[in-house]
Amino acid sequence: MRTHKRESLKVCLHILHLPPKFLGFLSLFLPRVIKKQLFVTSSPLQLQLAHWVFVWGCCDGGEMRFQQERNVVTNCESNPISHEASAMAMTPMMMMSKSSNVHQDPFFSSGWVPHSTMAHGHQNFGCPPIVSHRDFANFHLPPVPLWENQGITPHLPNYPPPNSGFLEMVPTAPSLMSSGLTDMVGPVGLSQYGPVTNSRSGYALNVEGGGSEEAQDRGEDTMNCPAERRRKRTLDSSSPYESNKSNERDAHRDSSGDTRDIQRKHHEKKQKTEQLDSTNSRGKQTKEDSNSGELHKENYIHVRARRGQATNSHSLAERVRREKISERMRMLQELVPGCNKITGKAVMLDEIINYVQSLQQQVEFLSMKLATVLPDLSTDMERVLSKELLQAGGRESIAHGLGPGTGPPLPYNNIPGIFQGALLGTTSQYPSLSQAQLATELQTHFPMGFDSTSAIDILKQNAGRLKPEQ
Amino acid sequence: MTPPARLNASASSPCRLRTRFVLRFLKTLVKIKRSTPPPPSPSLSLTSSPEKIGRHSQRIKLAAYSSMARAVGQRRAWSRALMLKLKLSDKRKNRYRWLAARKMKQQKTLRRGCGRILATKRNRSEKGSPSRSCSGVDELRRLVPGGEAMDLGVLLEETAHFVRCLETQVRVMSIIADCFP
C-alpha cells in the first residue's frame, strides 16, 4: 500500500509541476493510472479524504515531506494548532465547494463531512493538511471517478476551473498554513513549501489572469520566508562547518554576495591563519620531538587543506613534507654565512655542501697544524697563552692570527672570553701534576664552572711534562 | 620553538657542547702525546718526518671527530653513525678485522641501498632538474656520516647540527693551535 501511495504521489507531482496546458492531456492518462489505484484501495472514506487531500497534496513537493510530516503528525496529535489548521482547512474546502462544479459539489460536500468526522474521530488526523499527505496516494482517486463519469470532452472544460480552484486554494492555504504551522512543521517542511507555492501561484496566474493577486502576495511572502530560512540555514551551516567545501556551497547558494563574501573571507583568513598556526605549531612540535632525539615520533598529524589546494591525502602529506624541508632549508640558510640572498633549493644545497667541505678541510688543516706543533711544546707556551688572552684585543689578535691560517673568519666570541676569565681565575695555578691526577683535576675544575681552565691546565701540564721529558 | 630560537638556545648553552668537546679532545690529545715516542734528540724540534706528521695529523683528526661524536652522544643520528664507524674501524685493527669489514660492508651496502631507494624515490618526487638535485643531495649524504639512510628532512636537520659541531671543532682547534706559535 505504501509503495503504491508513493508511486501515485510521484505521478501526481509530475503532473502538477507541468503547465496547465498539459494538465488536460494528462488528465486523460490519469484515469488509467488511477484506475489501478482505485481497485487497490478499499475504503471509501479514504477515497473521500484523499480527494480532499488532493488539494493539499499540491502544496507538498515530495515523499520526504510525506515521511517527515508523518512524524510531525504523530507528534502533534493533541496540538491546539491542529484545530486551527482544521479550521483553516475548512475555509478552503468551502471555497472549493463554491467554485467547483455541480458535479463536484456533492463529492466535496460528501468528502467534507467525512473529513470533519475523521478529524474528530481519528487522532492521527489532527493536522488535516499534514495528515492528508498520508493518504496522498489516494488523493487523485476522487477526481478520477468524477472525470470518468463525466467523460472526456466535458472533463476538459471542467478541468481548468477545478484546477484553478485548486490552484487558487493552494497558495492561500499554504500561506496560512505556513504562518500558522511554522512551529509545528519546522523550517524544513516550510522551506519546501516555498518553491511549490511559487509554482502554484504561477499556475494560478496562468490560469486566471489577475484574480490571484492575493495569492501572489502570499506566494511572495512564502517565498521570502523560506528563502530567509534557507539563508539562515546556510549561515548556521557555515558556522559549524569550517571546511572549504561548505564555503563553496554557501557561495553558490548566496544571492547577495557582499556580506557573504566578507564572511567567507573571514572564514578563509581564519582557516588560513589557523592552518598556518597549526602547521607552525606542528612544525615546532615535530622539531621538539626530533630535538629530543627519540625515534618514536607521532606521525599522526592533523592537516587541513587550504583554500584552492588539493585535498587528497597524498598531496596533503606531500605538502607537509615540503613545508618541513623548506623550514629546514631556512634553518641552514641562517647557519651558513652569506646565504641570506640565495633563493632556491639546488643553489642552497650546493652552498651547504661547499660549507661542510670547507669546514672539514679546516679541521684537517688544524689537525696537521697541531700535529706539527704539539711535539714542540715548551714552558713558554703558558706565557704566550696568558699574554695573548690577557691582551685587550685578545679576540682581535686571535682573529688576526687565525685569519691566514683558517679559511672563512668565524666569530670567536665565547671561547676567548672563557679563556680570559679562566686565566684571570687561575693565573697563579701552575700545578705540575702527573698524568694520573689529570682526571681528578679535570673533575675538580669542571664543577667550578671554569671549564676552560681544565684545557689550560692540561696544556700547562703538557708543557710541564714535556720539559722533563725533553 | 622556532628554528632560530632553537639555535640560539643551543648557542646560549654551547658551553656544554663546546666544553665537552674540549675536554674530550684534550684528553685524546694527551693520549696521543703519550703514545708518540719522544724524539731522540732534544735539539731537534722537527723530528717527525712528513709521514709521521701525516700519521699524527690523521690521529689528531680522528681524535677530534671521535671526541666530538662522544660529546654529542647518542642524541644525533650522525654521531651514532660516526661512533659506529669508528668502532668498526678500530676493530679492524684487531684480529677480527675481517668480521668488522664484513659488518661495515653490510652496513654500507644497506645504507647505500636505503639511500639509493630513498634517493630514487626523492628524485621521482622532487621537482626541478633531477641531475642537479640528485648530485646535491647525494653529496650531502656522503658528507654527513650516516646520511645515506636518512630522509631528506632528517638529513637537513642532521646537517644543521653537524655544521654547528664542525664549527665548534674548528674554533677550539684553531684556538689551541694558535696558543702555540
XYZ file of C-alpha atoms in Angstrom:
651
model
C 0.000 0.000 0.000
C 2.708 2.420 0.900
C 4.636 1.777 -2.256
C 1.546 2.337 -4.286
C 0.964 5.556 -2.499
C 4.459 6.699 -3.238
C 4.137 5.863 -6.868
C 0.922 7.750 -7.126
C 2.468 10.628 -5.320
C 5.205 10.761 -7.870
C 2.736 10.692 -10.698
C 0.743 13.486 -9.194
C 3.791 15.552 -8.589
C 4.922 15.190 -12.130
C 1.511 16.147 -13.285
C 1.205 19.144 -11.087
C 4.540 20.576 -11.978
C 3.611 20.677 -15.607
C 1.991 23.758 -17.086
C -1.759 23.811 -17.139
C -1.818 23.204 -20.890
C -0.659 19.676 -20.474
C -2.765 19.027 -17.495
C -5.702 18.428 -19.739
C -3.743 15.946 -21.775
C -2.550 14.144 -18.771
C -5.930 14.077 -17.249
C -6.722 11.607 -19.982
C -3.935 9.420 -18.778
C -4.736 9.915 -15.192
C -7.695 7.638 -15.151
C -5.600 4.742 -16.414
C -3.095 5.135 -13.653
C -5.624 5.851 -11.050
C -7.868 3.029 -12.170
C -5.316 0.644 -10.815
C -5.160 2.588 -7.623
C -8.906 2.566 -7.435
C -9.046 -1.132 -7.451
C -6.273 -1.301 -4.937
C -7.866 0.953 -2.384
C -10.698 -0.400 -0.454
C -12.117 2.089 1.996
C -14.418 4.756 0.605
C -13.678 7.052 3.429
C -10.078 7.026 2.479
C -11.009 7.909 -1.062
C -13.000 10.879 0.050
C -10.270 12.034 2.291
C -7.799 11.530 -0.441
C -9.839 13.753 -2.714
C -9.890 16.473 -0.154
C -6.260 15.847 0.372
C -5.607 16.273 -3.322
C -5.570 19.998 -2.823
C -3.152 19.862 -0.017
C -1.147 17.324 -1.860
C -0.403 20.013 -4.429
C 1.236 22.061 -1.793
C 3.752 19.485 -0.841
C 6.517 18.584 -3.143
C 7.614 15.145 -2.267
C 7.823 11.971 -0.407
C 10.337 13.310 2.013
C 7.888 15.669 3.487
C 5.423 12.899 3.382
C 7.567 10.982 5.757
C 8.630 13.979 7.783
C 5.176 15.197 8.318
C 4.147 11.771 9.231
C 6.398 12.156 12.187
C 5.005 15.573 12.773
C 1.582 14.115 12.626
C 2.397 11.588 15.254
C 3.846 14.339 17.376
C 1.084 16.841 17.063
C -1.743 14.677 17.992
C -3.229 16.891 20.588
C -1.830 20.119 19.311
C -4.201 23.020 19.610
C -2.800 24.388 16.369
C -4.177 21.363 14.673
C -7.614 22.647 15.375
C -6.670 25.941 13.830
C -5.353 24.108 10.866
C -8.505 22.186 10.607
C -10.387 25.430 10.768
C -8.187 26.880 8.087
C -8.645 23.791 6.058
C -12.315 24.170 6.424
C -12.399 27.504 4.682
C -10.529 26.431 1.569
C -12.736 23.484 1.321
C -15.693 25.778 1.462
C -14.154 27.889 -1.261
C -13.608 24.859 -3.291
C -17.120 23.802 -2.854
C -18.296 27.194 -4.014
C -16.131 27.351 -7.067
C -16.435 23.771 -8.038
C -18.901 22.400 -10.446
C -22.183 20.922 -9.576
C -20.831 17.520 -10.112
C -18.048 18.125 -7.802
C -20.130 19.770 -5.171
C -21.750 16.729 -3.867
C -18.472 14.999 -3.882
C -16.793 17.704 -1.962
C -19.605 18.126 0.390
C -19.703 14.486 0.842
C -15.987 14.500 1.171
C -16.128 17.283 3.647
C -18.370 15.576 6.016
C -16.270 12.543 6.432
C -13.247 14.766 6.813
C -14.760 16.535 9.752
C -15.793 13.268 11.223
C -12.426 11.868 10.503
C -10.749 14.889 12.009
C -12.503 14.312 15.227
C -12.579 10.618 15.015
C -9.013 9.817 14.194
C -6.382 11.291 16.349
C -3.815 10.880 13.719
C -5.530 13.395 11.523
C -5.235 16.189 13.981
C -3.475 18.219 11.353
C -5.557 17.692 8.324
C -3.317 19.323 5.808
C -0.427 17.278 7.010
C -2.462 14.232 7.604
C -3.637 14.394 4.102
C -0.201 13.556 2.920
C -0.578 10.195 4.409
C -3.288 9.372 2.015
C -1.660 11.393 -0.631
C -1.619 8.367 -2.777
C -5.345 8.338 -2.805
C -5.779 11.991 -3.361
C -6.042 11.702 -7.075
C -8.519 8.920 -6.829
C -11.534 11.063 -6.070
C -11.206 13.241 -9.133
C -10.956 10.212 -11.311
C -14.418 8.882 -10.768
C -15.768 12.346 -11.410
C -13.916 12.724 -14.621
C -14.603 9.277 -15.717
C -18.256 9.686 -15.112
C -18.417 12.914 -16.964
C -16.451 11.693 -19.914
C -13.518 13.109 -21.682
C -14.995 16.041 -23.503
C -16.860 17.515 -20.587
C -13.899 16.667 -18.486
C -11.685 19.015 -20.381
C -13.687 22.140 -19.831
C -14.211 21.142 -16.297
C -10.581 20.773 -15.812
C -9.422 24.360 -15.776
C -11.885 25.588 -13.204
C -11.227 22.823 -10.779
C -7.592 23.319 -11.316
C -7.937 26.997 -10.923
C -9.992 26.385 -7.873
C -7.426 24.036 -6.557
C -4.611 26.274 -7.530
C -6.330 29.228 -6.011
C -6.733 27.359 -2.868
C -3.252 26.095 -2.881
C -1.405 29.354 -2.487
C -3.734 30.658 0.135
C -3.857 27.569 2.198
C -0.148 27.006 2.325
C 0.440 30.609 3.227
C -1.990 30.305 6.049
C -0.536 27.024 6.900
C 2.958 28.340 6.754
C 2.072 31.204 9.010
C 0.258 29.013 11.444
C 2.195 25.844 11.361
C 5.757 27.069 11.282
C 6.330 25.900 14.757
C 4.826 22.553 14.125
C 6.220 21.632 10.813
C 9.581 23.263 11.214
C 11.777 25.100 8.779
C 12.486 22.146 6.592
C 8.954 21.453 5.631
C 8.115 25.081 5.193
C 11.072 25.740 3.026
C 9.868 23.064 0.771
C 6.586 24.834 0.625
C 8.307 27.782 -0.899
C 9.067 26.590 -4.399
C 5.837 24.707 -4.611
C 3.817 27.723 -3.612
C 5.648 29.742 -6.198
C 4.886 27.220 -8.835
C 1.334 27.017 -7.718
C 0.979 30.750 -7.722
C 2.453 30.742 -11.184
C -0.125 28.280 -12.318
C -2.829 30.327 -10.751
C -1.656 33.313 -12.696
C -1.558 31.356 -15.874
C -4.985 30.002 -15.420
C -6.673 33.132 -14.135
C -5.250 36.379 -15.360
C -5.266 38.764 -12.485
C -7.515 37.235 -9.990
C -4.835 35.854 -7.800
C -3.070 38.937 -6.643
C -3.586 37.913 -3.140
C -2.215 34.559 -3.949
C 0.790 36.248 -5.480
C 1.417 38.315 -2.411
C 1.048 35.336 -0.221
C 3.243 33.362 -2.509
C 5.875 36.055 -2.329
C 5.657 36.122 1.381
C 6.057 32.436 1.495
C 8.865 32.731 -0.974
C 10.625 35.221 1.185
C 10.226 33.228 4.318
C 11.736 30.046 3.006
C 14.485 31.949 1.268
C 15.326 33.666 4.506
C 15.144 30.416 6.251
C 17.405 28.962 3.636
C 19.895 31.732 4.207
C 19.649 31.265 7.904
C 20.248 27.630 7.460
C 23.270 28.287 5.286
C 24.640 30.667 7.874
C 24.085 28.143 10.561
C 25.704 25.513 8.463
C 28.656 27.726 7.661
C 29.464 28.360 11.272
C 29.850 24.758 12.327
C 31.412 23.591 9.095
C 34.782 25.156 8.598
C 35.750 23.267 5.521
C 36.203 24.966 2.194
C 33.536 22.821 0.629
C 30.836 24.348 2.762
C 32.135 27.777 1.878
C 31.842 26.960 -1.771
C 28.336 25.706 -1.230
C 27.467 28.898 0.535
C 28.941 30.822 -2.316
C 26.674 29.042 -4.706
C 23.632 29.493 -2.587
C 24.032 33.096 -1.580
C 22.445 35.591 -3.880
C 23.692 38.749 -2.229
C 27.392 38.218 -2.325
C 28.774 41.157 -0.391
C 28.124 40.169 3.152
C 28.610 36.559 2.380
C 31.877 37.260 0.652
C 33.148 39.113 3.646
C 32.107 36.310 5.876
C 33.738 33.814 3.600
C 36.923 35.808 3.523
C 36.936 35.959 7.261
C 36.392 32.260 7.350
C 39.200 31.706 4.876
C 41.505 34.005 6.731
C 40.718 32.323 9.953
C 41.254 28.980 8.373
C 44.492 30.057 6.798
C 45.800 31.574 9.975
C 44.611 28.622 11.895
C 46.231 26.314 9.457
C 49.431 28.309 9.436
C 49.496 28.451 13.171
C 48.678 24.823 13.353
C 51.353 23.949 10.840
C 53.843 26.136 12.666
C 52.959 24.611 15.949
C 53.079 21.211 14.401
C 56.419 22.003 12.891
C 57.645 23.155 16.242
C 56.291 20.089 17.865
C 57.959 17.869 15.355
C 61.174 19.754 15.835
C 60.962 19.382 19.548
C 60.386 15.718 19.100
C 63.359 15.460 16.828
C 65.393 17.512 19.212
C 64.687 15.087 21.959
C 66.264 12.609 19.682
C 63.623 9.989 20.209
C 62.696 7.943 17.220
C 59.109 7.244 18.314
C 57.576 10.424 16.919
C 53.858 10.848 16.485
C 53.364 10.698 12.759
C 49.597 11.233 13.063
C 49.246 14.922 12.345
C 46.010 16.697 11.595
C 46.383 18.798 8.487
C 43.729 20.996 6.921
C 43.589 21.687 3.254
C 43.940 25.331 2.407
C 41.647 27.086 0.012
C 42.359 26.301 -3.594
C 44.513 23.278 -2.843
C 44.001 19.611 -3.397
C 42.551 17.724 -0.524
C 43.956 14.379 -1.455
C 45.662 12.647 1.423
C 48.773 12.084 -0.642
C 49.009 15.701 -1.647
C 48.484 16.804 1.931
C 51.283 14.587 3.133
C 53.458 15.827 0.315
C 52.718 19.394 1.272
C 53.595 18.736 4.892
C 56.846 17.150 3.827
C 57.674 20.028 1.543
C 56.991 22.524 4.287
C 59.243 20.600 6.631
C 62.024 20.582 4.129
C 61.654 24.274 3.369
C 61.763 25.061 7.076
C 64.971 23.156 7.480
C 66.457 24.798 4.452
C 65.720 28.155 6.028
C 67.451 27.000 9.181
C 70.505 26.012 7.230
C 70.425 29.326 5.455
C 70.851 31.024 8.784
C 73.700 28.738 9.755
C 75.688 29.021 6.600
C 77.148 32.500 6.302
C 76.336 34.507 3.234
C 73.263 32.559 2.184
C 70.624 35.096 3.007
C 70.199 36.242 -0.536
C 70.153 32.838 -2.083
C 66.790 31.510 -3.110
C 66.324 28.027 -4.407
C 66.916 24.586 -3.140
C 69.635 23.486 -5.532
C 71.823 26.534 -5.054
C 71.286 26.380 -1.328
C 72.223 22.726 -1.260
C 75.399 23.464 -3.195
C 76.291 26.188 -0.756
C 75.717 23.905 2.179
C 77.849 21.218 0.636
C 80.633 23.691 -0.011
C 80.481 24.955 3.523
C 80.593 21.496 5.052
C 83.508 20.552 2.838
C 85.355 23.705 3.789
C 84.816 23.031 7.478
C 86.114 19.516 7.132
C 89.157 20.803 5.301
C 89.745 23.277 8.096
C 89.636 20.510 10.643
C 92.179 18.556 8.673
C 94.445 21.522 8.348
C 94.230 22.324 12.025
C 94.971 18.742 12.917
C 98.056 18.926 10.760
C 98.995 22.102 12.490
C 98.508 20.588 15.893
C 100.443 17.546 14.872
C 103.392 19.690 13.977
C 103.021 21.996 16.951
C 102.273 19.591 19.767
C 105.594 17.829 19.853
C 107.284 21.190 20.186
C 105.513 22.258 23.375
C 107.569 24.262 25.772
C 107.056 26.061 29.033
C 106.909 29.370 27.234
C 103.503 28.369 25.996
C 101.887 29.434 29.228
C 103.239 32.902 28.975
C 102.301 33.154 25.371
C 98.830 32.000 26.218
C 98.374 34.413 29.052
C 99.831 37.253 27.063
C 97.552 36.644 24.173
C 94.445 36.191 26.196
C 95.022 38.990 28.673
C 95.564 41.489 25.970
C 92.823 43.948 25.450
C 92.391 42.978 21.879
C 92.737 39.332 22.661
C 89.894 38.461 20.404
C 91.227 40.542 17.618
C 94.664 39.074 17.879
C 93.269 35.633 17.832
C 91.129 36.548 14.897
C 94.082 38.013 13.082
C 96.199 35.086 13.966
C 93.637 32.757 12.691
C 92.898 34.771 9.606
C 95.616 33.453 7.343
C 95.522 30.096 8.989
C 91.865 29.352 8.679
C 89.507 29.900 5.807
C 86.398 31.984 6.370
C 86.597 34.061 9.515
C 84.360 32.677 12.175
C 83.089 34.658 15.123
C 85.116 33.931 18.174
C 83.118 35.464 20.918
C 82.758 32.922 23.614
C 85.949 30.986 23.698
C 88.358 33.897 24.145
C 86.097 35.274 26.819
C 86.050 31.979 28.584
C 89.771 31.631 28.313
C 90.250 35.132 29.622
C 88.023 34.534 32.577
C 89.645 31.251 33.254
C 93.099 32.687 33.111
C 92.179 35.501 35.415
C 90.932 32.987 37.864
C 93.781 30.628 37.648
C 96.857 32.615 36.842
C 98.549 31.551 39.988
C 97.913 27.899 39.486
C 100.669 26.072 37.698
C 100.288 22.613 39.019
C 102.823 20.121 37.924
C 100.595 17.150 38.274
C 101.182 13.757 36.946
C 99.007 12.222 34.332
C 97.230 10.059 36.847
C 95.880 13.122 38.595
C 94.725 14.652 35.345
C 91.268 13.211 35.585
C 90.772 14.376 39.160
C 91.983 17.818 38.211
C 89.508 17.968 35.436
C 86.742 16.847 37.703
C 87.578 19.413 40.312
C 87.761 22.144 37.780
C 84.659 21.205 35.919
C 82.089 21.847 38.645
C 83.620 25.207 39.311
C 82.323 26.441 36.045
C 85.596 27.460 34.562
C 85.596 24.646 32.155
C 88.241 26.056 30.001
C 90.619 26.115 32.898
C 90.962 22.428 32.514
C 92.121 22.930 28.996
C 94.694 25.411 30.065
C 95.804 23.231 32.922
C 96.169 20.335 30.607
C 98.200 22.434 28.287
C 100.355 23.585 31.128
C 100.720 20.090 32.353
C 101.735 19.023 28.939
C 104.252 21.760 28.854
C 105.492 20.789 32.290
C 105.668 17.165 31.386
C 107.371 17.753 28.171
C 110.041 19.711 29.840
C 111.365 16.876 31.942
C 110.891 14.512 29.029
C 112.920 16.681 26.794
C 60.457 26.630 19.436
C 61.311 28.219 16.137
C 64.472 27.132 14.415
C 66.406 30.282 15.243
C 65.264 30.055 18.817
C 66.436 26.525 18.942
C 69.758 27.512 17.551
C 70.021 30.376 19.981
C 69.126 28.151 22.843
C 71.777 25.733 21.863
C 74.137 28.614 21.283
C 73.426 30.047 24.691
C 74.416 26.741 26.179
C 77.052 25.830 23.649
C 79.414 25.799 26.532
C 78.155 22.399 27.310
C 78.823 21.070 23.856
C 81.985 23.012 23.445
C 83.310 22.249 26.870
C 82.503 18.629 26.458
C 84.242 18.593 23.161
C 87.172 20.493 24.550
C 87.525 18.104 27.433
C 87.456 15.049 25.343
C 89.618 16.466 22.638
C 92.289 17.496 25.036
C 92.153 14.131 26.719
C 92.723 12.445 23.433
C 95.476 14.868 22.618
C 97.150 13.969 25.826
C 96.828 10.313 24.987
C 98.325 10.918 21.605
C 101.097 12.797 23.220
C 101.762 9.899 25.476
C 101.661 7.411 22.673
C 104.053 9.316 20.440
C 107.582 8.332 21.229
C 109.699 11.174 22.482
C 112.214 12.490 19.998
C 115.650 11.034 20.483
C 117.477 14.308 20.500
C 116.140 17.340 22.344
C 117.813 19.750 19.992
C 115.810 18.679 17.011
C 112.472 20.430 17.049
C 111.011 18.969 13.906
C 111.927 15.355 14.494
C 108.967 13.834 12.768
C 109.127 13.210 9.064
C 106.312 14.230 6.857
C 104.979 10.701 7.101
C 104.984 10.873 10.830
C 103.370 14.259 10.720
C 100.814 12.875 8.343
C 100.041 9.972 10.648
C 99.990 12.290 13.581
C 97.587 14.635 11.909
C 95.379 11.740 10.950
C 95.263 10.572 14.519
C 94.512 14.059 15.729
C 91.773 14.372 13.176
C 90.272 11.081 14.267
C 90.612 12.171 17.835
C 88.764 15.361 17.078
C 85.930 13.598 15.331
C 85.578 10.900 17.930
C 85.666 13.380 20.758
C 83.044 15.446 19.039
C 80.836 12.418 18.426
C 81.163 11.324 22.035
C 80.430 14.829 23.209
C 77.199 14.798 21.240
C 76.383 11.317 22.407
C 73.541 9.169 21.156
C 71.253 12.094 20.585
C 72.065 12.609 16.973
C 71.898 10.099 14.165
C 75.138 11.300 12.642
C 77.008 10.954 15.918
C 75.743 7.439 16.350
C 76.738 6.543 12.828
C 80.127 8.116 13.292
C 80.780 6.303 16.547
C 79.797 3.023 14.976
C 82.084 3.662 12.059
C 84.993 4.479 14.334
C 84.318 1.434 16.440
C 84.360 -0.757 13.406
C 87.466 0.873 12.047
C 89.110 0.277 15.425
C 88.045 -3.304 15.381
C 89.593 -3.607 12.004
C 92.958 -3.379 13.547
C 92.171 -6.324 15.738
C 92.275 -9.891 14.622
C 88.547 -9.779 13.947
C 89.097 -7.235 11.282
C 87.571 -9.370 8.608
C 84.366 -9.618 10.625
C 84.348 -5.901 11.095
C 84.997 -5.347 7.444
C 82.093 -7.611 6.670
C 79.871 -5.703 9.061
C 80.986 -2.436 7.621
C 80.367 -3.649 4.118
C 76.968 -4.939 5.001
C 76.070 -1.760 6.734
C 77.405 0.302 3.927
C 75.500 -1.675 1.359
C 72.370 -1.457 3.470
C 72.811 2.236 3.878
C 73.606 2.714 0.280
C 70.670 0.589 -0.724
C 68.372 2.523 1.519
C 69.953 5.678 0.375
C 69.557 4.689 -3.232
C 65.978 3.655 -2.734
C 65.273 6.810 -0.849
C 67.226 8.803 -3.347
C 65.344 7.345 -6.269
C 62.073 7.986 -4.501
C 63.142 11.506 -3.749
C 64.283 12.018 -7.302
C 60.940 10.953 -8.628
C 59.029 13.100 -6.225
C 61.192 16.188 -6.264
C 60.721 18.847 -8.847
C 63.368 20.606 -10.856
C 66.295 19.123 -12.697
C 66.847 15.674 -11.337
C 70.555 15.597 -12.054
C 71.311 18.688 -10.035
C 69.199 17.898 -7.044
C 70.420 14.343 -7.268
C 74.059 15.289 -7.034
C 73.484 17.856 -4.332
C 71.532 15.620 -2.064
C 73.736 12.607 -2.717
C 76.851 14.548 -1.958
C 75.353 15.823 1.227
C 74.533 12.280 2.154
C 78.128 11.334 1.585
C 79.426 14.204 3.652
C 77.220 13.712 6.671
C 78.018 10.487 8.487
C 75.127 8.100 8.238
C 73.356 10.329 5.805
C 72.704 7.715 3.201
C 69.933 6.074 5.134
C 68.145 9.261 6.032
C 65.056 11.060 4.870
C 65.673 14.413 3.266
C 64.064 16.283 6.110
C 66.030 14.350 8.697
C 69.135 14.757 6.598
C 68.786 18.516 6.580
C 68.361 18.579 10.325
C 71.389 16.405 10.819
C 73.422 18.599 8.519
C 72.454 21.635 10.554
C 73.663 20.050 13.759
C 76.705 18.628 12.067
C 77.620 22.034 10.723
C 77.350 23.561 14.187
C 79.518 20.850 15.669
C 82.095 21.278 12.941
C 82.167 24.987 13.603
C 82.845 24.484 17.293
C 85.522 21.962 16.457
C 87.249 24.351 14.158
C 87.084 27.144 16.693
C 88.529 25.128 19.532
C 91.238 23.599 17.437
C 92.183 26.927 15.975
C 92.498 28.465 19.411
C 94.570 25.569 20.658
C 96.713 25.683 17.586
C 97.078 29.385 17.981
C 98.168 29.066 21.562
C 101.357 27.587 20.325
C 103.320 29.692 17.921
